Amino acid sequence: MKTRPLKLNRLLKKKIPFNWYYLVWWLGAILIGLVAFLLSRGAIFSFELFSSITQQYPWWPFIGIPIGGIFLTWFMKKVGAGTEGSGIQQTIAALRVTQHPEQVHWFVNLKLATAKFFALIIGIGSGFVIGLEGPTVQIGASIMYSFRRFLPFDNAILRRQLIMMGGAAGIAAAFNAPMAGIMFAFEEMWKNVESKTAARIVLAIILAGLTAHFCNGKETYFGSVNVFMDISPKVLPVLLLVVILGGLVGGFFSWLVVKASRWLPASVIRFKKNHPYYFVTACGLLLAMCGLFAPIFGSGAEMTNQLLHNQVVLPWYYMPFKFMAFLLSSLAGVPGGFSHPPFHWGGSRQLFYRAC
């Protein structure tokens, strides 16, 4: 009796042409691109709604953010663990347990992907300062991993490839840049995947990126930027300083997010664990207070785009308040990505203008 499934498996592998595997992977990649596009449009709509309400009622963030945080905390408890945070950590965790499919299911599945999709739109519409890039990795990995049911075999290698392919395709679609997904995939698989499989994964990444690019038109993540500048030698030290500061601040922020339990007081950690609704309310109120001093709401993609095109000049205190807003949103535990702060610290290029 034990040999029948093996014979059936071999029969299916013979019956189904190898091209079918490609078709399954490519359809999954195209679906990831479409979902990433819908997620970005939903997030834009929800943030525009929040902004319009805030313009009419400046006190709205003090109500909308805490209520949204309470709802998302309740929602995550109902859906289960795995929806909170960025999503990249969950995807990496899934890659490490591919030998145990029941454990992989804890981190990547369609239920979590669907919940995260709507939680992100609600979180951005509530006013939390979160991004979409990290969550799109988990959503993409969940979608591609679910496509294994259409293949006639299942093993740890296939599960790892699908998760890796889906996560990288999610990155490519989120940034509307296939190269971003390719670099993400190579970083994870360079020493673990043979060249033929790597080629298939790269092709799936390109398909996801092209799908998102087709839906978005010519619109890129930061728009079209003219990088030609006549830079005098005296400005180079300032540019170097900006680059170093940006890297240090971005690394420090990442450490604060990942190692929060090491620097937060024990009393705060206990309060968060015992009273999650009070804690997320406090984070929401502090976040709303930051919004009184600087335009910190939103992921930061819009503001970064305006900075790159010289459409806005921000005060020096914008960066500290934005830093605090990202950190509060992370500590609140709401679903959302936090890969955008390193891009946004580029606002310190005001030093460059002063030097000129």
Coordinates of C-alpha atoms in Angstrom, one line a residue:
M1 CA 0.0 0.0 0.0
K2 CA 2.9 2.4 0.7
T3 CA 4.1 2.1 -2.9
R4 CA 0.9 3.2 -4.6
P5 CA 1.3 6.9 -3.8
L6 CA 4.9 6.7 -5.2
K7 CA 3.7 5.1 -8.4
L8 CA 0.9 7.6 -8.7
N9 CA 3.4 10.4 -8.2
R10 CA 5.7 9.0 -10.9
L11 CA 2.8 8.5 -13.2
L12 CA 1.7 12.1 -12.8
K13 CA 5.2 13.4 -13.3
K14 CA 5.2 11.4 -16.6
K15 CA 1.7 12.5 -17.7
I16 CA 2.2 16.2 -17.0
P17 CA 4.7 17.8 -19.3
F18 CA 7.6 19.7 -17.7
N19 CA 6.3 22.9 -19.3
W20 CA 3.3 22.8 -17.0
Y21 CA 5.6 23.6 -14.0
Y22 CA 6.8 26.7 -15.8
L23 CA 3.1 27.7 -16.5
V24 CA 2.2 27.3 -12.8
W25 CA 5.2 29.4 -11.7
W26 CA 4.5 32.1 -14.3
L27 CA 0.8 32.3 -13.5
G28 CA 1.7 32.7 -9.8
A29 CA 4.2 35.5 -10.7
I30 CA 1.6 37.3 -12.8
L31 CA -0.9 37.0 -10.0
I32 CA 1.6 38.4 -7.5
G33 CA 2.1 41.4 -9.8
L34 CA -1.6 42.0 -10.0
V35 CA -2.1 41.7 -6.2
A36 CA 0.8 44.1 -5.6
F37 CA -0.7 46.6 -7.9
L38 CA -4.1 46.4 -6.2
L39 CA -2.5 46.7 -2.8
S40 CA -0.7 49.9 -3.8
R41 CA -3.8 51.4 -5.3
G42 CA -5.8 50.5 -2.2
A43 CA -3.2 52.0 0.0
I44 CA -3.1 55.2 -2.0
F45 CA -6.9 55.5 -1.9
S46 CA -7.1 54.9 1.9
F47 CA -4.3 57.5 2.6
E48 CA -5.9 60.1 0.4
L49 CA -9.1 59.6 2.3
F50 CA -7.2 60.0 5.6
S51 CA -5.5 63.1 4.3
S52 CA -8.7 64.7 3.1
I53 CA -10.4 64.1 6.5
T54 CA -7.3 65.4 8.3
Q55 CA -7.3 68.6 6.2
Q56 CA -10.9 69.2 7.1
Y57 CA -10.6 68.1 10.7
P58 CA -7.0 68.5 12.0
W59 CA -7.9 66.7 15.3
W60 CA -8.9 63.5 13.3
P61 CA -5.6 61.7 13.8
F62 CA -6.1 61.7 17.6
I63 CA -9.3 59.6 17.0
G64 CA -8.6 57.7 13.8
I65 CA -5.1 56.3 14.6
P66 CA -6.0 54.9 18.1
I67 CA -9.3 53.4 16.8
G68 CA -7.5 51.9 13.8
G69 CA -4.8 50.5 16.1
I70 CA -7.3 48.9 18.4
F71 CA -9.2 47.3 15.5
L72 CA -6.0 46.0 13.9
T73 CA -4.9 44.5 17.3
W74 CA -8.2 42.7 17.6
F75 CA -8.1 41.7 14.0
M76 CA -4.6 40.1 14.4
K77 CA -5.8 38.2 17.4
K78 CA -8.7 36.8 15.5
V79 CA -6.7 35.9 12.4
G80 CA -3.7 34.6 14.3
A81 CA 0.0 35.2 14.6
G82 CA 1.9 36.0 11.4
T83 CA 0.1 39.1 10.2
E84 CA 1.9 41.5 12.5
G85 CA 5.1 43.3 11.5
S86 CA 6.8 43.6 8.2
G87 CA 6.5 40.1 6.7
I88 CA 10.1 39.7 5.6
Q89 CA 10.9 38.0 9.0
Q90 CA 8.1 35.6 8.5
T91 CA 9.2 34.7 5.0
I92 CA 12.8 34.1 6.1
A93 CA 11.4 31.9 9.0
A94 CA 9.4 29.9 6.4
L95 CA 12.6 29.4 4.4
R96 CA 14.3 27.9 7.4
V97 CA 11.6 25.3 8.1
T98 CA 10.8 24.0 4.6
Q99 CA 11.5 20.4 5.9
H100 CA 8.3 20.7 8.0
P101 CA 5.3 21.9 5.9
E102 CA 3.1 22.3 8.9
Q103 CA 5.5 24.9 10.3
V104 CA 5.8 26.6 6.9
H105 CA 2.0 27.1 7.0
W106 CA 2.4 29.2 10.2
F107 CA 4.2 31.9 8.2
V108 CA 3.0 31.8 4.6
N109 CA -0.6 30.9 3.6
L110 CA -3.4 32.5 1.7
K111 CA -5.4 33.3 4.9
L112 CA -2.5 35.4 6.3
A113 CA -1.9 37.0 2.9
T114 CA -5.5 38.0 2.6
A115 CA -5.6 39.3 6.1
K116 CA -2.4 41.3 5.6
F117 CA -3.7 42.8 2.4
F118 CA -6.7 44.4 4.1
A119 CA -4.9 45.1 7.3
L120 CA -2.3 47.2 5.4
I121 CA -5.0 49.3 3.7
I122 CA -6.8 49.8 7.0
G123 CA -3.5 50.7 8.8
I124 CA -2.5 53.3 6.2
G125 CA -6.0 54.7 6.1
S126 CA -5.9 55.0 9.9
G127 CA -2.8 57.1 9.8
F128 CA 0.0 54.7 10.8
V129 CA 3.3 55.3 9.2
I130 CA 3.9 52.0 7.5
G131 CA 5.1 50.8 4.1
L132 CA 4.0 48.0 1.7
E133 CA 7.3 46.6 0.5
G134 CA 8.0 44.1 3.3
P135 CA 4.4 42.8 3.5
T136 CA 4.4 42.3 -0.2
V137 CA 7.2 39.8 0.2
Q138 CA 5.1 37.7 2.6
I139 CA 2.0 38.1 0.4
G140 CA 4.0 37.1 -2.7
A141 CA 5.5 34.1 -0.9
S142 CA 2.1 33.0 0.4
I143 CA 0.6 33.2 -3.1
M144 CA 3.4 31.3 -4.8
Y145 CA 3.6 28.7 -2.0
S146 CA -0.2 28.0 -2.4
F147 CA 0.5 27.1 -6.1
R148 CA 2.3 24.0 -5.1
R149 CA -1.1 22.2 -4.9
F150 CA -1.1 22.3 -8.7
L151 CA 2.2 20.4 -8.9
P152 CA 2.3 16.6 -8.7
F153 CA 5.0 16.5 -6.1
D154 CA 6.0 18.3 -2.9
N155 CA 9.3 18.3 -1.1
A156 CA 11.5 20.7 0.9
I157 CA 13.4 21.9 -2.1
L158 CA 10.3 22.8 -4.0
R159 CA 8.8 24.6 -1.0
R160 CA 11.9 26.6 -0.6
Q161 CA 12.0 27.6 -4.3
L162 CA 8.3 28.6 -4.3
I163 CA 8.7 30.7 -1.1
M164 CA 11.9 32.4 -2.4
M165 CA 10.4 33.0 -5.8
G166 CA 7.2 34.5 -4.4
G167 CA 9.0 36.7 -2.0
A168 CA 11.4 38.0 -4.6
A169 CA 8.5 38.5 -7.1
G170 CA 6.7 40.5 -4.4
I171 CA 9.7 42.8 -4.0
A172 CA 9.9 43.3 -7.7
A173 CA 6.2 44.1 -8.0
A174 CA 6.2 46.4 -4.9
F175 CA 9.0 48.6 -6.2
N176 CA 7.9 48.2 -9.9
A177 CA 11.6 47.2 -10.5
P178 CA 12.4 43.6 -11.4
M179 CA 16.1 44.1 -10.5
A180 CA 15.1 44.6 -6.9
G181 CA 13.5 41.2 -6.8
I182 CA 16.5 39.6 -8.6
M183 CA 19.0 41.0 -6.1
F184 CA 16.8 39.9 -3.2
A185 CA 16.6 36.3 -4.6
F186 CA 20.3 36.1 -5.3
E187 CA 21.1 37.2 -1.7
E188 CA 19.0 34.3 -0.4
M189 CA 19.7 31.5 -2.9
W190 CA 23.2 32.2 -4.4
K191 CA 24.7 29.1 -2.7
N192 CA 21.6 26.9 -2.4
V193 CA 20.0 26.7 -5.9
E194 CA 21.3 25.3 -9.1
S195 CA 21.7 27.5 -12.2
K196 CA 18.6 26.1 -14.0
T197 CA 16.3 26.7 -11.0
A198 CA 17.8 30.2 -10.6
A199 CA 16.9 31.0 -14.2
R200 CA 13.3 30.0 -13.6
I201 CA 13.1 32.1 -10.5
V202 CA 14.6 35.1 -12.2
L203 CA 12.1 34.7 -15.0
A204 CA 9.2 34.6 -12.6
I205 CA 10.5 37.7 -10.8
I206 CA 10.7 39.5 -14.2
L207 CA 7.1 38.5 -15.0
A208 CA 5.8 39.9 -11.6
G209 CA 7.7 43.1 -12.1
L210 CA 6.5 43.5 -15.7
T211 CA 2.9 42.8 -14.6
A212 CA 3.1 45.6 -12.0
H213 CA 4.8 47.8 -14.5
F214 CA 2.1 47.2 -17.1
C215 CA -0.6 48.0 -14.6
N216 CA 1.2 51.1 -13.3
G217 CA 2.1 52.3 -16.8
K218 CA 5.3 54.4 -16.9
E219 CA 5.0 55.3 -13.3
T220 CA 8.0 54.1 -11.3
Y221 CA 8.5 54.0 -7.6
F222 CA 10.2 57.4 -7.3
G223 CA 9.3 58.7 -10.8
S224 CA 11.7 59.7 -13.4
V225 CA 14.8 61.4 -12.0
N226 CA 17.4 63.3 -13.9
V227 CA 20.6 62.3 -12.2
F228 CA 23.0 64.5 -14.2
M229 CA 24.4 67.2 -11.9
D230 CA 27.4 69.4 -12.2
I231 CA 28.9 68.8 -8.8
S232 CA 31.9 70.8 -7.6
P233 CA 34.7 69.0 -5.7
K234 CA 33.9 71.0 -2.6
V235 CA 30.5 69.3 -2.3
L236 CA 31.9 65.8 -2.4
P237 CA 32.7 65.7 1.4
V238 CA 29.2 66.9 2.1
L239 CA 27.7 64.1 -0.1
L240 CA 29.9 61.6 1.7
L241 CA 28.8 62.8 5.1
V242 CA 25.1 62.6 4.0
V243 CA 25.7 59.0 2.8
I244 CA 27.4 57.9 6.0
L245 CA 24.7 59.6 8.2
G246 CA 22.0 58.0 6.1
G247 CA 23.5 54.5 6.6
L248 CA 24.1 55.0 10.3
V249 CA 20.5 56.3 10.9
G250 CA 19.0 53.5 8.8
G251 CA 21.0 50.9 10.6
F252 CA 20.2 52.4 14.0
F253 CA 16.5 52.3 13.1
S254 CA 16.7 48.7 12.1
W255 CA 18.4 47.8 15.3
L256 CA 15.7 49.6 17.3
V257 CA 13.0 47.7 15.5
V258 CA 14.5 44.2 15.6
K259 CA 16.0 44.5 19.1
A260 CA 13.1 46.4 20.7
S261 CA 13.1 44.0 23.7
R262 CA 16.7 45.0 24.5
W263 CA 16.2 48.7 24.9
L264 CA 12.6 49.0 26.0
P265 CA 12.1 49.1 29.8
A266 CA 10.7 45.8 31.2
S267 CA 7.7 47.7 32.5
V268 CA 6.8 48.8 29.0
I269 CA 7.2 45.3 27.6
R270 CA 4.9 43.9 30.4
F271 CA 2.4 46.7 29.8
K272 CA 2.3 45.9 26.1
K273 CA 1.8 42.2 26.8
N274 CA -0.9 42.6 29.5
H275 CA -2.7 45.6 28.0
P276 CA -2.2 45.5 24.2
Y277 CA -5.2 47.8 23.4
Y278 CA -4.0 50.5 25.8
F279 CA -0.5 50.2 24.4
V280 CA -1.5 50.6 20.8
T281 CA -3.8 53.5 21.8
A282 CA -0.8 55.2 23.5
C283 CA 1.3 54.7 20.4
G284 CA -1.4 56.1 18.3
L285 CA -1.8 59.3 20.4
L286 CA 2.0 59.9 20.4
L287 CA 2.0 59.4 16.6
A288 CA -0.8 61.9 16.2
M289 CA 1.1 64.4 18.3
C290 CA 4.1 64.0 16.0
G291 CA 1.8 64.9 13.1
L292 CA 1.1 68.3 14.7
F293 CA 4.7 69.4 14.2
A294 CA 5.5 67.9 10.8
P295 CA 3.8 66.1 7.8
I296 CA 4.8 62.7 8.9
F297 CA 1.8 60.6 7.9
G298 CA 2.0 58.1 5.1
S299 CA 4.7 55.7 4.1
G300 CA 7.0 58.4 3.0
A301 CA 7.1 57.4 -0.7
E302 CA 5.1 60.5 -1.7
M303 CA 7.4 62.9 0.2
T304 CA 10.5 61.2 -1.1
N305 CA 9.3 61.5 -4.6
Q306 CA 8.6 65.3 -4.1
L307 CA 12.1 65.7 -2.5
L308 CA 13.7 64.1 -5.5
H309 CA 11.9 66.4 -7.9
N310 CA 12.5 69.5 -5.8
Q311 CA 8.8 70.0 -5.2
V312 CA 9.1 70.5 -1.4
V313 CA 11.6 71.8 1.1
L314 CA 11.3 70.2 4.6
P315 CA 12.4 71.8 7.9
W316 CA 15.3 70.3 9.7
Y317 CA 13.0 68.8 12.4
Y318 CA 11.0 66.8 9.9
M319 CA 13.5 63.9 10.0
P320 CA 13.4 63.3 13.8
F321 CA 9.6 63.4 13.9
K322 CA 9.4 61.0 10.9
F323 CA 11.9 58.7 12.6
M324 CA 9.7 58.7 15.8
A325 CA 6.6 58.1 13.7
F326 CA 8.1 55.0 12.0
L327 CA 9.3 53.7 15.4
L328 CA 5.9 54.2 17.1
S329 CA 4.1 52.4 14.3
S330 CA 6.6 49.5 14.6
L331 CA 6.2 49.3 18.3
A332 CA 2.5 49.3 18.0
G333 CA 2.8 46.0 16.2
V334 CA 0.4 46.8 13.4
P335 CA 1.0 45.0 10.0
G336 CA 3.3 47.1 7.8
G337 CA 6.7 47.4 6.3
F338 CA 9.5 49.5 7.6
S339 CA 12.0 49.4 4.7
H340 CA 11.2 52.9 3.7
P341 CA 13.1 54.8 6.5
P342 CA 16.5 54.3 4.9
F343 CA 15.1 56.0 1.7
H344 CA 13.5 58.8 3.7
W345 CA 16.6 59.8 5.6
G346 CA 17.7 61.2 2.2
G347 CA 15.8 64.2 3.4
S348 CA 19.0 65.2 5.2
R349 CA 20.3 66.3 1.8
Q350 CA 19.2 69.8 2.9
L351 CA 22.9 69.8 4.1
F352 CA 23.9 69.5 0.4
Y353 CA 21.8 72.6 -0.5
R354 CA 23.3 74.7 2.3
A355 CA 26.8 73.7 1.3
C356 CA 26.2 74.8 -2.3

